[in-house]
Amino acid sequence: MNEIINIILSVLSISLVSAIALASLYYGGYVFEGENATQNVFVNRVKRKIFNKNIHKLHNRKRKTSKR
């Protein structure tokens, strides 16, 4: 009975570690730096995406006006 419990615990711990590693890769490796670090990185990533979209819009608008 104890062997079965040990096997289950080891599998759970391995899966937890792998989940943390995947999360750190996804969020840019800031998972281990406090609780708010992942949230801040995610927010910054979303802001950067919005910012890049706006830059592309401006760039395309400039192109269109220069052709006229």
Short mmCIF file of N, CA and C in Angstrom, two decimals:
data_model
loop_
_atom_site.label_atom_id
_atom_site.label_comp_id
_atom_site.label_asym_id
_atom_site.label_seq_id
_atom_site.Cartn_x
_atom_site.Cartn_y
_atom_site.Cartn_z
N MET A 1 0.83 -1.21 0.00
CA MET A 1 0.00 0.00 0.00
C MET A 1 0.86 1.26 0.00
N ASN A 2 1.90 1.26 0.82
CA ASN A 2 2.79 2.42 0.88
C ASN A 2 3.51 2.64 -0.45
N GLU A 3 3.86 1.56 -1.14
CA GLU A 3 4.54 1.69 -2.44
C GLU A 3 3.64 2.41 -3.44
N ILE A 4 2.37 2.05 -3.45
CA ILE A 4 1.42 2.69 -4.38
C ILE A 4 1.32 4.18 -4.08
N ILE A 5 1.22 4.53 -2.80
CA ILE A 5 1.12 5.95 -2.41
C ILE A 5 2.38 6.70 -2.83
N ASN A 6 3.55 6.07 -2.63
CA ASN A 6 4.81 6.71 -3.01
C ASN A 6 4.88 6.95 -4.51
N ILE A 7 4.43 5.97 -5.30
CA ILE A 7 4.43 6.11 -6.76
C ILE A 7 3.53 7.27 -7.18
N ILE A 8 2.34 7.33 -6.58
CA ILE A 8 1.39 8.40 -6.92
C ILE A 8 1.98 9.77 -6.57
N LEU A 9 2.60 9.88 -5.39
CA LEU A 9 3.19 11.15 -4.97
C LEU A 9 4.33 11.55 -5.90
N SER A 10 5.16 10.59 -6.31
CA SER A 10 6.28 10.92 -7.19
C SER A 10 5.77 11.40 -8.55
N VAL A 11 4.74 10.75 -9.08
CA VAL A 11 4.18 11.16 -10.37
C VAL A 11 3.60 12.57 -10.27
N LEU A 12 2.90 12.85 -9.16
CA LEU A 12 2.31 14.18 -8.98
C LEU A 12 3.39 15.26 -8.88
N SER A 13 4.47 14.95 -8.15
CA SER A 13 5.53 15.95 -7.99
C SER A 13 6.23 16.21 -9.32
N ILE A 14 6.45 15.15 -10.11
CA ILE A 14 7.09 15.32 -11.42
C ILE A 14 6.20 16.17 -12.33
N SER A 15 4.90 15.89 -12.33
CA SER A 15 3.99 16.66 -13.19
C SER A 15 3.92 18.11 -12.75
N LEU A 16 3.98 18.35 -11.43
CA LEU A 16 3.96 19.73 -10.93
C LEU A 16 5.19 20.49 -11.38
N VAL A 17 6.36 19.86 -11.26
CA VAL A 17 7.61 20.50 -11.67
C VAL A 17 7.59 20.81 -13.16
N SER A 18 7.11 19.86 -13.97
CA SER A 18 7.07 20.08 -15.42
C SER A 18 6.08 21.20 -15.76
N ALA A 19 4.97 21.28 -15.04
CA ALA A 19 4.00 22.36 -15.28
C ALA A 19 4.61 23.71 -14.96
N ILE A 20 5.37 23.79 -13.85
CA ILE A 20 6.03 25.05 -13.49
C ILE A 20 7.06 25.43 -14.56
N ALA A 21 7.81 24.43 -15.04
CA ALA A 21 8.82 24.70 -16.07
C ALA A 21 8.17 25.21 -17.35
N LEU A 22 7.08 24.59 -17.76
CA LEU A 22 6.37 25.04 -18.97
C LEU A 22 5.82 26.44 -18.79
N ALA A 23 5.28 26.72 -17.60
CA ALA A 23 4.74 28.06 -17.34
C ALA A 23 5.85 29.10 -17.39
N SER A 24 7.02 28.74 -16.84
CA SER A 24 8.14 29.70 -16.85
C SER A 24 8.60 29.96 -18.28
N LEU A 25 8.60 28.93 -19.12
CA LEU A 25 8.96 29.14 -20.53
C LEU A 25 7.92 30.02 -21.21
N TYR A 26 6.63 29.77 -20.93
CA TYR A 26 5.56 30.51 -21.60
C TYR A 26 5.57 31.98 -21.21
N TYR A 27 5.81 32.24 -19.91
CA TYR A 27 5.77 33.62 -19.43
C TYR A 27 7.13 34.29 -19.48
N GLY A 28 8.11 33.69 -20.13
CA GLY A 28 9.42 34.32 -20.27
C GLY A 28 10.34 34.10 -19.09
N GLY A 29 10.09 33.06 -18.29
CA GLY A 29 11.02 32.69 -17.23
C GLY A 29 10.92 33.52 -15.97
N TYR A 30 9.82 34.23 -15.75
CA TYR A 30 9.70 35.07 -14.56
C TYR A 30 8.79 34.46 -13.49
N VAL A 31 8.48 33.16 -13.63
CA VAL A 31 7.55 32.53 -12.69
C VAL A 31 8.13 32.50 -11.28
N PHE A 32 9.44 32.33 -11.17
CA PHE A 32 10.05 32.11 -9.86
C PHE A 32 10.32 33.42 -9.12
N GLU A 33 10.05 34.57 -9.72
CA GLU A 33 10.34 35.85 -9.08
C GLU A 33 9.07 36.45 -8.47
N GLY A 34 8.55 35.82 -7.43
CA GLY A 34 7.40 36.36 -6.72
C GLY A 34 6.08 36.04 -7.39
N GLU A 35 5.00 36.39 -6.71
CA GLU A 35 3.66 36.03 -7.18
C GLU A 35 3.20 36.92 -8.33
N ASN A 36 3.48 38.22 -8.24
CA ASN A 36 2.96 39.16 -9.23
C ASN A 36 3.79 39.19 -10.51
N ALA A 37 4.95 38.52 -10.50
CA ALA A 37 5.85 38.61 -11.65
C ALA A 37 5.18 38.06 -12.91
N THR A 38 4.53 36.89 -12.80
CA THR A 38 3.91 36.28 -13.98
C THR A 38 2.82 37.19 -14.53
N GLN A 39 2.02 37.77 -13.62
CA GLN A 39 0.93 38.64 -14.07
C GLN A 39 1.49 39.87 -14.77
N ASN A 40 2.55 40.47 -14.20
CA ASN A 40 3.14 41.66 -14.81
C ASN A 40 3.70 41.34 -16.19
N VAL A 41 4.38 40.19 -16.32
CA VAL A 41 4.95 39.81 -17.61
C VAL A 41 3.84 39.62 -18.63
N PHE A 42 2.76 38.96 -18.21
CA PHE A 42 1.64 38.72 -19.13
C PHE A 42 1.02 40.04 -19.57
N VAL A 43 0.82 40.97 -18.63
CA VAL A 43 0.23 42.28 -18.95
C VAL A 43 1.14 43.03 -19.91
N ASN A 44 2.46 43.00 -19.63
CA ASN A 44 3.41 43.69 -20.51
C ASN A 44 3.38 43.10 -21.92
N ARG A 45 3.24 41.77 -21.99
CA ARG A 45 3.21 41.12 -23.31
C ARG A 45 1.97 41.56 -24.09
N VAL A 46 0.82 41.63 -23.40
CA VAL A 46 -0.42 42.07 -24.06
C VAL A 46 -0.28 43.52 -24.51
N LYS A 47 0.28 44.38 -23.62
CA LYS A 47 0.48 45.79 -23.98
C LYS A 47 1.37 45.91 -25.20
N ARG A 48 2.45 45.10 -25.25
CA ARG A 48 3.38 45.16 -26.37
C ARG A 48 2.67 44.77 -27.66
N LYS A 49 1.82 43.74 -27.59
CA LYS A 49 1.08 43.32 -28.79
C LYS A 49 0.18 44.45 -29.30
N ILE A 50 -0.54 45.10 -28.37
CA ILE A 50 -1.42 46.21 -28.76
C ILE A 50 -0.60 47.34 -29.36
N PHE A 51 0.53 47.65 -28.72
CA PHE A 51 1.41 48.72 -29.17
C PHE A 51 1.92 48.43 -30.59
N ASN A 52 2.36 47.18 -30.82
CA ASN A 52 2.86 46.80 -32.14
C ASN A 52 1.77 46.91 -33.20
N LYS A 53 0.55 46.52 -32.84
CA LYS A 53 -0.56 46.64 -33.80
C LYS A 53 -0.78 48.09 -34.19
N ASN A 54 -0.74 49.00 -33.19
CA ASN A 54 -0.95 50.41 -33.48
C ASN A 54 0.16 50.96 -34.37
N ILE A 55 1.40 50.53 -34.13
CA ILE A 55 2.52 50.98 -34.97
C ILE A 55 2.30 50.54 -36.41
N HIS A 56 1.87 49.28 -36.58
CA HIS A 56 1.64 48.78 -37.93
C HIS A 56 0.53 49.57 -38.62
N LYS A 57 -0.52 49.90 -37.87
CA LYS A 57 -1.61 50.69 -38.45
C LYS A 57 -1.10 52.04 -38.93
N LEU A 58 -0.30 52.72 -38.08
CA LEU A 58 0.24 54.02 -38.46
C LEU A 58 1.13 53.90 -39.69
N HIS A 59 1.95 52.85 -39.71
CA HIS A 59 2.88 52.65 -40.82
C HIS A 59 2.11 52.47 -42.13
N ASN A 60 1.06 51.64 -42.09
CA ASN A 60 0.27 51.41 -43.29
C ASN A 60 -0.46 52.68 -43.72
N ARG A 61 -0.92 53.47 -42.77
CA ARG A 61 -1.62 54.71 -43.08
C ARG A 61 -0.66 55.68 -43.78
N LYS A 62 0.57 55.77 -43.27
CA LYS A 62 1.55 56.66 -43.90
C LYS A 62 1.81 56.24 -45.35
N ARG A 63 1.92 54.93 -45.55
CA ARG A 63 2.17 54.42 -46.90
C ARG A 63 1.04 54.82 -47.85
N LYS A 64 -0.20 54.63 -47.38
CA LYS A 64 -1.35 54.93 -48.23
C LYS A 64 -1.39 56.40 -48.61
N THR A 65 -1.08 57.28 -47.65
CA THR A 65 -1.14 58.72 -47.95
C THR A 65 -0.01 59.13 -48.90
N SER A 66 1.14 58.45 -48.81
CA SER A 66 2.27 58.84 -49.67
C SER A 66 2.04 58.43 -51.13
N LYS A 67 1.20 57.41 -51.37
CA LYS A 67 0.95 56.97 -52.75
C LYS A 67 0.09 57.96 -53.52
N ARG A 68 -0.76 58.73 -52.83
CA ARG A 68 -1.72 59.60 -53.52
C ARG A 68 -1.05 60.73 -54.27
#
